Short mmCIF file of C-alpha atoms and ligand atoms in Angstrom, two decimals:
data_model
loop_
_atom_site.label_atom_id
_atom_site.label_comp_id
_atom_site.label_asym_id
_atom_site.label_seq_id
_atom_site.Cartn_x
_atom_site.Cartn_y
_atom_site.Cartn_z
CA UNK A 1 -0.33 -31.76 -5.89
CA UNK A 2 1.88 -33.70 -4.49
CA UNK A 3 3.30 -32.04 -1.46
CA UNK A 4 5.03 -34.54 0.29
CA UNK A 5 7.56 -35.17 -2.43
CA UNK A 6 7.44 -31.21 -2.91
CA UNK A 7 8.61 -30.10 -0.02
CA UNK A 8 11.19 -33.01 0.47
CA UNK A 9 12.96 -31.18 -2.48
CA UNK A 10 12.29 -27.57 -1.20
CA UNK A 11 14.15 -28.50 2.20
CA UNK A 12 16.75 -29.81 -0.16
CA UNK A 13 17.01 -26.25 -1.87
CA UNK A 14 16.69 -23.97 1.54
CA UNK A 15 17.29 -26.18 4.39
CA UNK A 16 14.76 -27.95 6.68
CA UNK A 17 14.49 -24.72 9.02
CA UNK A 18 13.46 -22.59 6.37
CA UNK A 19 10.72 -24.82 5.25
CA UNK A 20 7.55 -24.14 7.59
CA UNK A 21 4.61 -26.69 7.33
CA UNK A 22 3.72 -26.94 11.21
CA UNK A 23 -0.39 -25.36 11.56
CA UNK A 24 0.83 -23.00 14.30
CA UNK A 25 3.78 -21.86 11.62
CA UNK A 26 1.02 -21.95 9.10
CA UNK A 27 -1.20 -19.72 10.93
CA UNK A 28 1.64 -16.67 11.31
CA UNK A 29 1.45 -16.41 7.34
CA UNK A 30 -2.69 -16.81 6.73
CA UNK A 31 -3.71 -13.22 6.02
CA UNK A 32 -1.83 -9.74 5.85
CA UNK A 33 -3.22 -6.64 7.11
CA UNK A 34 -6.44 -6.87 5.88
CA UNK A 35 -7.52 -9.72 8.42
CA UNK A 36 -11.06 -10.36 7.11
CA UNK A 37 -9.58 -12.90 4.67
CA UNK A 38 -7.89 -15.55 5.97
CA UNK A 39 -6.34 -19.10 3.89
CA UNK A 40 -4.01 -21.14 5.27
CA UNK A 41 -0.64 -22.31 2.96
CA UNK A 42 0.25 -25.46 2.42
CA UNK A 43 3.76 -24.80 3.07
CA UNK A 44 5.88 -21.48 3.47
CA UNK A 45 9.59 -21.45 2.07
CA UNK A 46 12.04 -18.81 2.67
CA UNK A 47 14.56 -18.89 0.14
CA UNK A 48 17.86 -16.40 0.52
CA UNK A 49 19.13 -15.63 -2.66
CA UNK A 50 17.86 -14.91 -6.67
CA UNK A 51 19.12 -19.14 -7.30
CA UNK A 52 16.77 -20.11 -4.54
CA UNK A 53 13.85 -18.47 -6.01
CA UNK A 54 14.64 -19.84 -8.81
CA UNK A 55 15.05 -23.56 -7.89
CA UNK A 56 12.00 -22.99 -5.64
CA UNK A 57 9.33 -21.81 -8.46
CA UNK A 58 10.75 -24.98 -10.68
CA UNK A 59 9.31 -27.18 -8.12
CA UNK A 60 6.44 -25.72 -7.53
CA UNK A 61 5.96 -25.43 -11.71
CA UNK A 62 6.75 -29.38 -11.53
CA UNK A 63 4.32 -30.31 -8.86
CA UNK A 64 2.04 -27.31 -10.01
CA UNK A 65 1.53 -25.62 -6.56
CA UNK A 66 0.57 -21.62 -6.78
CA UNK A 67 3.34 -19.61 -5.14
CA UNK A 68 1.91 -16.11 -3.18
CA UNK A 69 5.38 -13.89 -2.95
CA UNK A 70 5.18 -12.12 0.28
CA UNK A 71 6.95 -8.83 1.70
CA UNK A 72 6.20 -7.70 5.17
CA UNK A 73 2.74 -8.90 5.30
CA UNK A 74 1.44 -5.27 5.52
CA UNK A 75 -0.72 -5.37 2.81
CA UNK A 76 -4.61 -4.11 3.21
CA UNK A 77 -5.89 -5.86 0.20
CA UNK A 78 -4.73 -9.62 0.92
CA UNK A 79 -2.35 -9.80 -1.81
CA UNK A 80 0.10 -11.78 -0.19
CA UNK A 81 -2.90 -13.69 1.25
CA UNK A 82 -2.39 -17.41 -0.18
CA UNK A 83 -6.12 -17.77 -0.99
CA UNK A 84 -5.77 -21.37 -2.91
CA UNK A 85 -3.19 -22.48 -0.75
CA UNK A 86 0.21 -23.56 -2.17
CA UNK A 87 3.58 -22.13 -1.16
CA UNK A 88 3.45 -18.66 0.92
CA UNK A 89 6.96 -17.00 -0.14
CA UNK A 90 8.22 -14.52 1.78
CA UNK A 91 11.60 -12.43 0.61
CA UNK A 92 12.20 -11.48 3.95
CA UNK A 93 15.62 -13.22 3.88
CA UNK A 94 16.67 -11.12 1.08
CA UNK A 95 17.81 -8.15 2.79
CA UNK A 96 21.04 -7.08 1.16
CA UNK A 97 21.63 -3.26 -0.30
CA UNK A 98 23.89 -4.42 -3.15
CA UNK A 99 25.07 -1.00 -3.79
CA UNK A 100 24.80 2.53 -3.90
CA UNK A 101 25.91 5.04 -6.55
CA UNK A 102 25.74 8.14 -4.83
CA UNK A 103 26.79 10.27 -8.38
CA UNK A 104 23.97 8.37 -10.25
CA UNK A 105 21.62 8.48 -7.30
CA UNK A 106 20.64 4.52 -7.65
CA UNK A 107 20.26 1.92 -4.79
CA UNK A 108 20.57 -1.91 -6.12
CA UNK A 109 18.59 -3.85 -3.40
CA UNK A 110 17.28 -7.09 -2.64
CA UNK A 111 13.63 -7.13 -1.92
CA UNK A 112 13.33 -7.34 1.88
CA UNK A 113 14.97 -4.76 2.30
CA UNK A 114 12.68 -2.49 4.47
CA UNK A 115 11.41 0.81 2.65
CA UNK A 116 12.95 3.22 5.65
CA UNK A 117 16.25 0.34 5.57
CA UNK A 118 16.90 2.07 2.22
CA UNK A 119 16.14 5.76 3.51
CA UNK A 120 18.32 5.23 6.12
CA UNK A 121 21.47 3.69 4.50
CA UNK A 122 21.87 6.12 1.86
CA UNK A 123 20.79 9.14 4.13
CA UNK A 124 24.61 9.81 4.55
CA UNK A 125 24.62 11.22 1.12
CA UNK A 126 22.09 13.20 1.43
CA UNK A 127 19.60 11.23 -0.15
CA UNK A 128 16.71 8.86 0.33
CA UNK A 129 14.04 6.76 -1.40
CA UNK A 130 10.87 9.09 -2.18
CA UNK A 131 8.19 6.71 -1.73
CA UNK A 132 6.83 6.99 2.19
CA UNK A 133 4.02 4.69 2.90
CA UNK A 134 2.98 4.93 6.75
CA UNK A 135 4.06 1.61 6.72
CA UNK A 136 7.62 2.22 5.87
CA UNK A 137 9.28 1.12 9.21
CA UNK A 138 7.69 -2.43 8.34
CA UNK A 139 7.01 -2.65 4.55
CA UNK A 140 9.60 -4.30 1.60
CA UNK A 141 10.86 -2.54 -1.22
CA UNK A 142 9.46 -6.15 -3.34
CA UNK A 143 6.00 -5.58 -1.75
CA UNK A 144 6.10 -1.66 -2.51
CA UNK A 145 7.06 -2.46 -6.10
CA UNK A 146 4.57 -5.06 -6.29
CA UNK A 147 1.81 -2.70 -4.81
CA UNK A 148 3.39 0.54 -6.79
CA UNK A 149 2.96 1.99 -3.07
CA UNK A 150 2.23 5.67 -2.21
CA UNK A 151 2.35 7.99 1.01
CA UNK A 152 2.09 10.77 1.78
CA UNK A 153 4.69 12.60 -0.42
CA UNK A 154 3.22 11.11 -3.49
CA UNK A 155 1.73 14.42 -4.40
CA UNK A 156 4.96 15.76 -4.92
CA UNK A 157 7.19 12.92 -5.60
CA UNK A 158 5.28 10.14 -7.17
CA UNK A 159 4.14 6.88 -6.78
CA UNK A 160 6.73 3.84 -6.44
CA UNK A 161 6.98 3.24 -10.48
CA UNK A 162 8.35 6.68 -10.64
CA UNK A 163 11.72 5.55 -8.36
CA UNK A 164 12.13 1.94 -9.75
CA UNK A 165 14.92 1.99 -12.84
CA UNK A 166 15.33 -2.16 -13.22
CA UNK A 167 14.33 -5.11 -11.66
CA UNK A 168 15.21 -9.05 -11.62
CA UNK A 169 12.59 -11.70 -11.52
CA UNK A 170 12.15 -15.61 -11.08
CA UNK A 171 9.62 -15.72 -14.00
CA UNK A 172 6.72 -18.30 -13.49
CA UNK A 173 9.19 -21.30 -15.10
CA UNK A 174 11.83 -20.76 -12.58
CA UNK A 175 13.79 -18.80 -15.54
CA UNK A 176 15.44 -15.31 -14.48
CA UNK A 177 15.38 -12.53 -15.92
CA UNK A 178 16.53 -8.41 -16.02
CA UNK A 179 14.45 -5.83 -16.87
CA UNK A 180 15.97 -2.34 -17.07
CA UNK A 181 18.47 -2.07 -14.62
CA UNK A 182 20.32 0.90 -13.11
CA UNK A 183 20.26 3.37 -16.27
CA UNK A 184 17.56 5.60 -17.70
CA UNK A 185 16.74 3.38 -21.08
CA UNK A 186 13.17 2.99 -23.53
CA UNK A 187 14.52 0.17 -25.49
CA UNK A 188 11.96 -2.44 -26.26
CA UNK A 189 8.60 -2.97 -24.01
CA UNK A 190 8.58 -1.11 -21.04
CA UNK A 191 8.22 -4.63 -18.80
CA UNK A 192 9.88 -2.81 -15.41
CA UNK A 193 6.35 -0.61 -15.81
CA UNK A 194 4.37 -3.78 -16.13
CA UNK A 195 5.49 -5.78 -13.24
CA UNK A 196 4.95 -2.57 -10.71
CA UNK A 197 1.69 -2.39 -9.55
CA UNK A 198 1.46 -6.18 -10.98
CA UNK A 199 0.86 -7.88 -7.07
CA UNK A 200 3.09 -10.81 -7.58
CA UNK A 201 0.79 -12.00 -10.13
CA UNK A 202 3.82 -11.83 -13.00
CA UNK A 203 6.44 -13.53 -10.94
CA UNK A 204 8.89 -13.12 -8.37
CA UNK A 205 10.76 -9.55 -8.21
CA UNK A 206 14.10 -10.85 -6.60
CA UNK A 207 16.68 -7.26 -6.92
CA UNK A 208 15.16 -4.04 -7.56
CA UNK A 209 17.11 -1.01 -8.69
CA UNK A 210 15.72 1.83 -7.12
CA UNK A 211 15.68 5.87 -7.78
CA UNK A 212 16.64 8.00 -4.99
CA UNK A 213 16.18 11.26 -4.29
CA UNK A 214 18.00 14.37 -3.00
CA UNK A 215 16.96 15.32 0.42
CA UNK A 216 15.55 18.90 0.38
CA UNK A 217 16.96 21.93 1.48
CA UNK A 218 14.60 22.92 3.60
CA UNK A 219 11.29 21.87 4.79
CA UNK A 220 8.00 23.25 6.58
CA UNK A 221 5.50 21.41 8.01
CA UNK A 222 2.05 23.03 9.25
CA UNK A 223 -0.88 21.62 11.41
CA UNK A 224 -3.86 23.07 10.65
CA UNK A 225 -6.91 22.49 12.69
CA UNK A 226 -10.75 22.70 10.87
CA UNK A 227 -13.95 22.46 12.57
CA UNK A 228 -15.16 19.77 9.93
CA UNK A 229 -13.53 17.60 7.17
CA UNK A 230 -15.37 19.87 4.11
CA UNK A 231 -13.82 22.71 5.12
CA UNK A 232 -10.12 20.83 5.61
CA UNK A 233 -11.19 19.05 1.92
CA UNK A 234 -11.76 23.38 0.55
CA UNK A 235 -8.44 24.22 2.03
CA UNK A 236 -7.18 21.47 0.11
CA UNK A 237 -8.59 22.47 -3.41
CA UNK A 238 -7.52 26.01 -2.92
CA UNK A 239 -3.75 25.85 -2.37
CA UNK A 240 -3.37 23.44 -5.29
CA UNK A 241 -5.28 26.16 -7.55
CA UNK A 242 -2.88 28.25 -6.24
CA UNK A 243 -0.42 27.03 -8.05
CA UNK A 244 1.73 25.87 -4.94
CA UNK A 245 2.70 21.40 -5.19
CA UNK A 246 3.20 20.89 -1.28
CA UNK A 247 4.98 17.95 -0.49
CA UNK A 248 2.37 16.50 1.23
CA UNK A 249 -1.43 17.28 2.25
CA UNK A 250 -2.74 15.06 4.70
CA UNK A 251 -5.82 15.11 6.45
CA UNK A 252 -7.23 12.61 9.65
CA UNK A 253 -10.73 13.14 11.12
CA UNK A 254 -12.10 13.66 14.62
CA UNK A 255 -12.24 9.81 15.43
CA UNK A 256 -8.78 9.47 14.07
CA UNK A 257 -7.50 12.22 16.07
CA UNK A 258 -8.91 11.02 19.22
CA UNK A 259 -7.50 7.49 18.99
CA UNK A 260 -4.04 9.12 18.29
CA UNK A 261 -3.95 11.63 21.24
CA UNK A 262 -5.28 8.73 23.53
CA UNK A 263 -2.18 6.65 22.07
CA UNK A 264 0.50 8.89 22.13
CA UNK A 265 -0.44 12.07 24.21
CA UNK A 266 1.11 14.73 21.74
CA UNK A 267 -1.15 17.52 22.92
CA UNK A 268 -3.32 17.15 19.68
CA UNK A 269 -6.24 19.75 19.86
CA UNK A 270 -9.38 17.63 20.09
CA UNK A 271 -11.92 20.05 19.59
CA UNK A 272 -11.26 19.91 16.10
CA UNK A 273 -13.34 18.31 13.25
CA UNK A 274 -10.36 17.45 11.09
CA UNK A 275 -6.64 17.68 11.37
CA UNK A 276 -5.10 19.06 8.09
CA UNK A 277 -0.90 18.27 7.66
CA UNK A 278 0.36 20.46 4.40
CA UNK A 279 4.25 19.73 4.02
CA UNK A 280 6.03 22.41 2.01
CA UNK A 281 9.91 21.61 1.22
CA UNK A 282 12.69 22.90 -1.83
CA UNK A 283 15.31 25.45 -1.89
CA UNK A 284 15.28 27.88 0.79
CA UNK A 285 14.65 30.77 -1.80
CA UNK A 286 10.99 30.41 -1.97
CA UNK A 287 9.95 28.72 0.75
CA UNK A 288 8.87 31.11 3.03
CA UNK A 289 6.79 32.48 0.46
CA UNK A 290 5.22 29.58 -0.29
CA UNK A 291 4.30 29.10 3.82
CA UNK A 292 2.81 32.65 3.87
CA UNK A 293 0.22 31.54 0.87
CA UNK A 294 -0.51 28.21 2.78
CA UNK A 295 -1.37 29.87 6.14
CA UNK A 296 -3.23 32.75 4.67
CA UNK A 297 -5.43 29.95 2.39
CA UNK A 298 -5.75 28.15 5.55
CA UNK A 299 -7.34 30.27 7.73
CA UNK A 300 -9.51 32.06 4.54
CA UNK A 301 -10.86 28.20 3.94
CA UNK A 302 -11.77 28.72 8.44
CA UNK A 303 -9.23 26.61 10.08
CA UNK A 304 -9.37 27.08 13.68
CA UNK A 305 -5.69 27.11 14.62
CA UNK A 306 -2.13 26.80 13.03
CA UNK A 307 1.04 25.18 14.18
CA UNK A 308 4.44 25.16 12.36
CA UNK A 309 6.68 22.61 13.03
CA UNK A 310 9.50 24.74 14.89
CA UNK A 311 12.53 21.86 14.29
CA UNK A 312 13.07 18.37 12.89
CA UNK A 313 11.94 16.79 16.51
CA UNK A 314 8.09 18.72 16.06
CA UNK A 315 8.32 17.50 12.33
CA UNK A 316 8.69 14.06 13.26
CA UNK A 317 5.74 14.12 15.94
CA UNK A 318 3.84 15.55 13.18
CA UNK A 319 4.73 12.46 10.97
CA UNK A 320 4.23 10.12 13.81
CA UNK A 321 0.73 11.39 14.65
CA UNK A 322 -0.16 11.10 11.31
CA UNK A 323 1.53 7.31 10.51
CA UNK A 324 0.13 6.19 13.30
CA UNK A 325 -2.93 6.92 12.49
CA UNK A 326 -4.21 3.41 11.56
CA UNK A 327 -2.96 1.45 14.14
CA UNK A 328 -4.49 3.84 17.06
CA UNK A 329 -7.98 3.01 15.59
CA UNK A 330 -7.44 -0.42 17.46
CA UNK A 331 -8.75 1.36 20.93
CA UNK A 332 -12.21 1.16 18.78
CA UNK A 333 -12.71 -2.37 17.10
CA UNK A 334 -9.96 -5.19 16.47
CA UNK A 335 -10.54 -5.12 12.80
CA UNK A 336 -10.19 -1.95 10.64
CA UNK A 337 -11.28 -2.78 6.64
CA UNK A 338 -8.86 0.10 4.91
CA UNK A 339 -10.44 1.25 1.64
CA UNK A 340 -8.36 3.19 -0.67
CA UNK A 341 -10.40 4.62 -3.35
CA UNK A 342 -9.67 7.46 -5.51
CA UNK A 343 -11.74 10.34 -6.44
CA UNK A 344 -11.13 13.98 -8.20
CA UNK A 345 -9.83 16.44 -5.82
CA UNK A 346 -12.19 18.76 -6.36
CA UNK A 347 -15.28 16.15 -5.55
CA UNK A 348 -13.51 15.78 -1.94
CA UNK A 349 -16.64 17.45 0.13
CA UNK A 350 -19.38 15.17 -1.89
CA UNK A 351 -17.45 12.12 -1.05
CA UNK A 352 -16.85 13.02 2.40
CA UNK A 353 -20.93 13.51 2.99
CA UNK A 354 -21.57 10.01 0.58
CA UNK A 355 -19.09 8.61 3.01
CA UNK A 356 -20.68 9.73 5.97
CA UNK A 357 -24.19 8.78 4.84
CA UNK A 358 -22.93 4.97 4.31
CA UNK A 359 -21.62 4.80 7.47
CA UNK A 360 -24.72 5.80 8.96
CA UNK A 361 -26.65 3.79 6.77
CA UNK A 362 -25.15 0.87 7.57
CA UNK A 363 -24.43 1.34 11.44
CA UNK A 364 -20.30 1.21 11.13
CA UNK A 365 -18.04 3.30 12.91
CA UNK A 366 -15.71 4.63 9.73
CA UNK A 367 -12.43 6.95 10.49
CA UNK A 368 -11.19 9.30 7.97
CA UNK A 369 -7.37 9.37 7.21
CA UNK A 370 -6.59 10.72 3.48
CA UNK A 371 -3.96 11.73 1.08
CA UNK A 372 -6.28 14.52 0.55
CA UNK A 373 -3.90 16.47 -1.91
CA UNK A 374 -4.42 13.32 -4.50
CA UNK A 375 -7.67 12.67 -3.64
CA UNK A 376 -6.61 9.23 -2.09
CA UNK A 377 -9.11 8.20 0.17
CA UNK A 378 -8.43 5.92 3.14
CA UNK A 379 -12.04 5.31 5.15
CA UNK A 380 -11.80 2.69 7.56
CA UNK A 381 -14.28 0.57 8.35
CA UNK A 382 -13.93 -0.56 12.22
CA UNK A 383 -15.09 -3.96 13.36
CA UNK A 384 -15.38 -7.35 14.70
CA UNK A 385 -14.42 -10.08 12.47
CA UNK A 386 -16.50 -12.75 14.79
CA UNK A 387 -19.82 -10.85 14.41
CA UNK A 388 -20.95 -12.09 10.79
CA UNK A 389 -23.50 -8.81 10.53
CA UNK A 390 -20.97 -6.24 11.11
CA UNK A 391 -18.55 -8.31 8.35
CA UNK A 392 -21.67 -8.41 6.10
CA UNK A 393 -22.38 -4.56 6.21
CA UNK A 394 -18.50 -3.93 6.10
CA UNK A 395 -18.56 -5.90 2.62
CA UNK A 396 -21.86 -4.06 1.71
CA UNK A 397 -20.78 -0.58 2.86
CA UNK A 398 -17.31 -0.53 1.08
CA UNK A 399 -18.46 -2.13 -2.39
CA UNK A 400 -20.52 1.00 -2.06
CA UNK A 401 -18.04 3.38 -1.19
CA UNK A 402 -15.79 1.60 -4.12
CA UNK A 403 -18.55 2.20 -6.64
CA UNK A 404 -19.20 5.77 -5.13
CA UNK A 405 -15.39 6.57 -5.79
CA UNK A 406 -15.51 5.37 -9.90
CA UNK A 407 -19.28 7.09 -10.41
CA UNK A 408 -17.23 10.11 -9.23
CA UNK A 409 -15.02 9.90 -11.69
CA UNK A 410 -12.08 8.30 -9.94
CA UNK A 411 -11.52 4.36 -9.07
CA UNK A 412 -10.70 1.24 -7.12
CA UNK A 413 -7.44 2.01 -5.60
CA UNK A 414 -4.98 4.59 -5.22
CA UNK A 415 -2.14 2.88 -3.54
CA UNK A 416 -3.19 -0.72 -2.04
CA UNK A 417 -3.57 -2.40 -5.05
CA UNK A 418 -6.80 -5.12 -5.80
CA UNK A 419 -5.75 -8.24 -4.19
CA UNK A 420 -8.82 -10.27 -3.17
CA UNK A 421 -10.39 -7.11 -1.45
CA UNK A 422 -11.31 -5.25 -4.77
CA UNK A 423 -11.67 -8.61 -6.86
CA UNK A 424 -15.31 -8.26 -7.35
CA UNK A 425 -15.58 -4.84 -7.90
CA UNK A 426 -12.53 -4.83 -10.77
CA UNK A 427 -15.72 -5.72 -13.86
CA UNK A 428 -17.04 -2.18 -12.12
CA UNK A 429 -14.10 0.24 -13.20
CA UNK A 430 -13.00 -2.11 -16.26
CA UNK A 431 -14.77 -3.18 -19.22
CA UNK A 432 -14.47 -6.82 -20.21
CA UNK A 433 -12.44 -6.26 -23.19
CA UNK A 434 -9.83 -4.40 -20.51
CA UNK A 435 -9.79 -7.07 -18.36
CA UNK A 436 -9.13 -9.42 -21.29
CA UNK A 437 -6.47 -7.63 -22.16
CA UNK A 438 -4.95 -8.29 -18.82
CA UNK A 439 -5.45 -11.91 -18.38
CA UNK A 440 -3.73 -12.44 -22.54
CA UNK A 441 -0.54 -10.17 -20.63
CA UNK A 442 -0.74 -12.36 -17.40
CA UNK A 443 -1.20 -15.82 -19.19
CA UNK A 444 2.53 -15.06 -21.67
CA UNK A 445 4.08 -14.28 -17.58
CA UNK A 446 2.38 -17.35 -16.26
CA UNK A 447 0.25 -19.92 -18.39
CA UNK A 448 -0.38 -22.19 -15.85
CA UNK A 449 -1.75 -19.14 -13.42
CA UNK A 450 0.53 -20.49 -10.80
CA UNK A 451 2.00 -17.22 -9.40
CA UNK A 452 -0.72 -15.13 -6.79
CA UNK A 453 -3.56 -17.23 -8.13
CA UNK A 454 -6.79 -15.48 -7.10
CA UNK A 455 -6.01 -11.73 -7.46
CA UNK A 456 -5.62 -8.74 -9.16
CA UNK A 457 -8.05 -9.76 -12.17
CA UNK A 458 -10.97 -11.81 -11.61
CA UNK A 459 -11.65 -14.86 -13.78
CA UNK A 460 -14.07 -14.61 -16.58
CA UNK A 461 -17.62 -14.62 -15.75
CA UNK A 462 -18.03 -18.02 -17.10
CA UNK A 463 -14.92 -19.71 -15.06
CA UNK A 464 -15.05 -18.75 -11.43
CA UNK A 465 -12.05 -18.54 -9.42
CA UNK A 466 -11.02 -21.93 -9.35
CA UNK A 467 -8.97 -23.82 -6.26
CA UNK A 468 -9.97 -21.12 -3.88
CA UNK A 469 -9.95 -21.41 -0.02
CA UNK A 470 -13.82 -20.75 1.27
CA UNK A 471 -12.76 -17.37 1.87
CA UNK A 472 -15.13 -15.46 5.03
CA UNK A 473 -16.04 -12.94 2.16
CA UNK A 474 -17.90 -15.50 0.44
CA UNK A 475 -19.83 -17.51 2.66
CA UNK A 476 -21.51 -14.44 3.98
CA UNK A 477 -21.70 -13.01 -0.12
CA UNK A 478 -22.89 -10.03 0.87
CA UNK A 479 -21.38 -8.94 -2.88
C1 LIG B 501 -0.23 0.83 9.03
C2 LIG B 501 -0.20 0.46 7.38
C3 LIG B 501 0.05 1.97 6.44
C4 LIG B 501 0.12 1.29 5.47
N1 LIG B 501 -0.15 3.25 4.53
C5 LIG B 501 -0.06 3.08 3.29
C6 LIG B 501 0.76 4.26 2.73
O1 LIG B 501 0.64 5.15 3.15
N2 LIG B 501 0.47 3.79 1.40
C7 LIG B 501 0.49 2.26 0.33
O2 LIG B 501 0.56 2.19 -0.32
N3 LIG B 501 0.42 1.65 1.59
C8 LIG B 501 0.85 1.12 2.85
N4 LIG B 501 0.31 0.27 3.50
C9 LIG B 501 -0.02 -1.04 2.50
C10 LIG B 501 1.34 -1.98 2.45
O3 LIG B 501 1.97 -1.62 3.70
C11 LIG B 501 2.28 -1.89 1.56
O4 LIG B 501 1.04 -2.05 0.19
C12 LIG B 501 3.39 -2.15 1.24
O5 LIG B 501 3.71 -1.86 -0.26
C13 LIG B 501 3.23 -3.64 1.57
O6 LIG B 501 4.93 -4.33 1.50
P1 LIG B 501 4.58 -5.66 2.15
O7 LIG B 501 6.38 -5.86 1.96
O8 LIG B 501 4.27 -5.44 3.64
O9 LIG B 501 4.20 -6.47 1.14
P2 LIG B 501 3.29 -7.66 1.05
O10 LIG B 501 2.15 -6.98 2.07
O11 LIG B 501 3.97 -8.94 2.41
O12 LIG B 501 2.91 -8.39 -0.17
C14 LIG B 501 2.01 -6.98 -0.78
C15 LIG B 501 2.30 -7.59 -2.41
O13 LIG B 501 3.37 -7.98 -2.86
C16 LIG B 501 4.08 -9.01 -3.26
N5 LIG B 501 5.20 -9.34 -3.24
C17 LIG B 501 5.51 -8.98 -2.10
N6 LIG B 501 7.43 -9.22 -2.73
C18 LIG B 501 6.96 -9.40 -3.33
C19 LIG B 501 8.25 -10.12 -4.67
N7 LIG B 501 9.23 -9.92 -4.00
N8 LIG B 501 7.84 -10.30 -5.97
C20 LIG B 501 6.88 -10.29 -5.93
N9 LIG B 501 5.78 -9.83 -5.25
C21 LIG B 501 5.90 -9.44 -4.16
C22 LIG B 501 2.91 -10.10 -2.64
O14 LIG B 501 2.71 -10.87 -3.52
C23 LIG B 501 1.50 -9.34 -1.86
O15 LIG B 501 0.77 -9.25 -3.30
C24 LIG B 501 0.02 0.88 4.79
C25 LIG B 501 -0.22 -0.70 5.34
C26 LIG B 501 -0.48 -0.21 6.80
C27 LIG B 501 -0.53 -1.68 7.80
#
């Protein structure tokens, strides 16, 4: 690649200020929130419009430089890490809300708008954007779309893919295509559906049409403390079996609870082994019946104590506890390797026990934060990145936990994507034929393999990943 010439041409497109090449600047983009894998980009380019993205991608294509789109860099699977170098392309200057249609309940936005930014902008119309990752204050619509993000309320309202009507994207040759739009449509292949969750490997999304959701008439939020995760897990299965679909059912273990309390001083009960948050919402008529039934079930399943939020302020404080849980783990170790396996809800108890055994085997503290209602587990393995033995233990433990999820009838990822983190596990979850179908589709969009290479779909066995920077996981070759 002829980087110097490319850099000069890129400066002409976006301006000197928006092409970064000093080591200090590049270091800010060497990873996302998965901090085990670090790789410096060669350049960081910050475009401000679809046309600028198109020109940047044309230059990258001309010089055959890999390009990795980036949102806020909160990803937990290394998706925005430039594992083959090249251009890191943050879309964070593209933050315009282009239009809001309250009657159609849609919004047309640029990819750099934060998730919460959309909900704040449409709140005056009694609407919100339903996918609510815990990172919603920082993470962008582009990143949410590329990872098919979920959140606490995915249980009832579904993942990002259910809330994206259409998108505009710059393809790998720099041309601009629009798939779907601000309407419901079933014409041709569902390429919007293909792009959602494609982790930046098919092109760069520059505009998105979002489906908005009316705010619920009434909401009730409960904290239930349990002696252990297992009894909390039993309550979760029982609530769903009773025919109730809460808006959210989230569970955190004692370790996470303690870290949250030490950080936020919310008065949480630290004698409990697990905390379950259940939120029910809907029309006013009927909510009281759901509330009573949920309370009856959690006590039947050995809840130690139950507290309902009395008002919006108390509800916000409950969600603050849950959404701050990952950050609070920094009190225990500087690094957390957050897994994202999915299991059938009915196997929750077994999974909880196996994770504890794996943690003991590798002598790793593991905190457990679950979207328990839909079986999406986030065990966080806490470690020190500068300790090779601990890193090796993390990689081996992670592999065992992910394979356990697949063996229990689940899968590798519920919402964080594959990125670099779970790449080696893909053949465990998919056959070679299935992986080949993904490779072929990717090659149609990106024949030269320039869009976020080294992510999502592993190269065929015979090829290996070409041009990869030496990553810590490869040096330690634990898996
Ligand atoms: C504390 C914490 C809590 C979290 N909680 C949740 C949660 O509850 N649910 C959940 O789903 N995730 C969660 N995450 C993970 C992360 O926030 C999400 O994956 C989020 O969607 C990433 O958005 P981002 O803007 O940070 O994207 P980035 O991390 O910058 O990028 C993510 C991927 O998207 C691609 N990408 C970004 N923008 C574009 C674009 N415009 N076009 C094409 N590709 C693009 C990148 O190449 C990369 O592959 C959490 C992370 C943290 C740190």
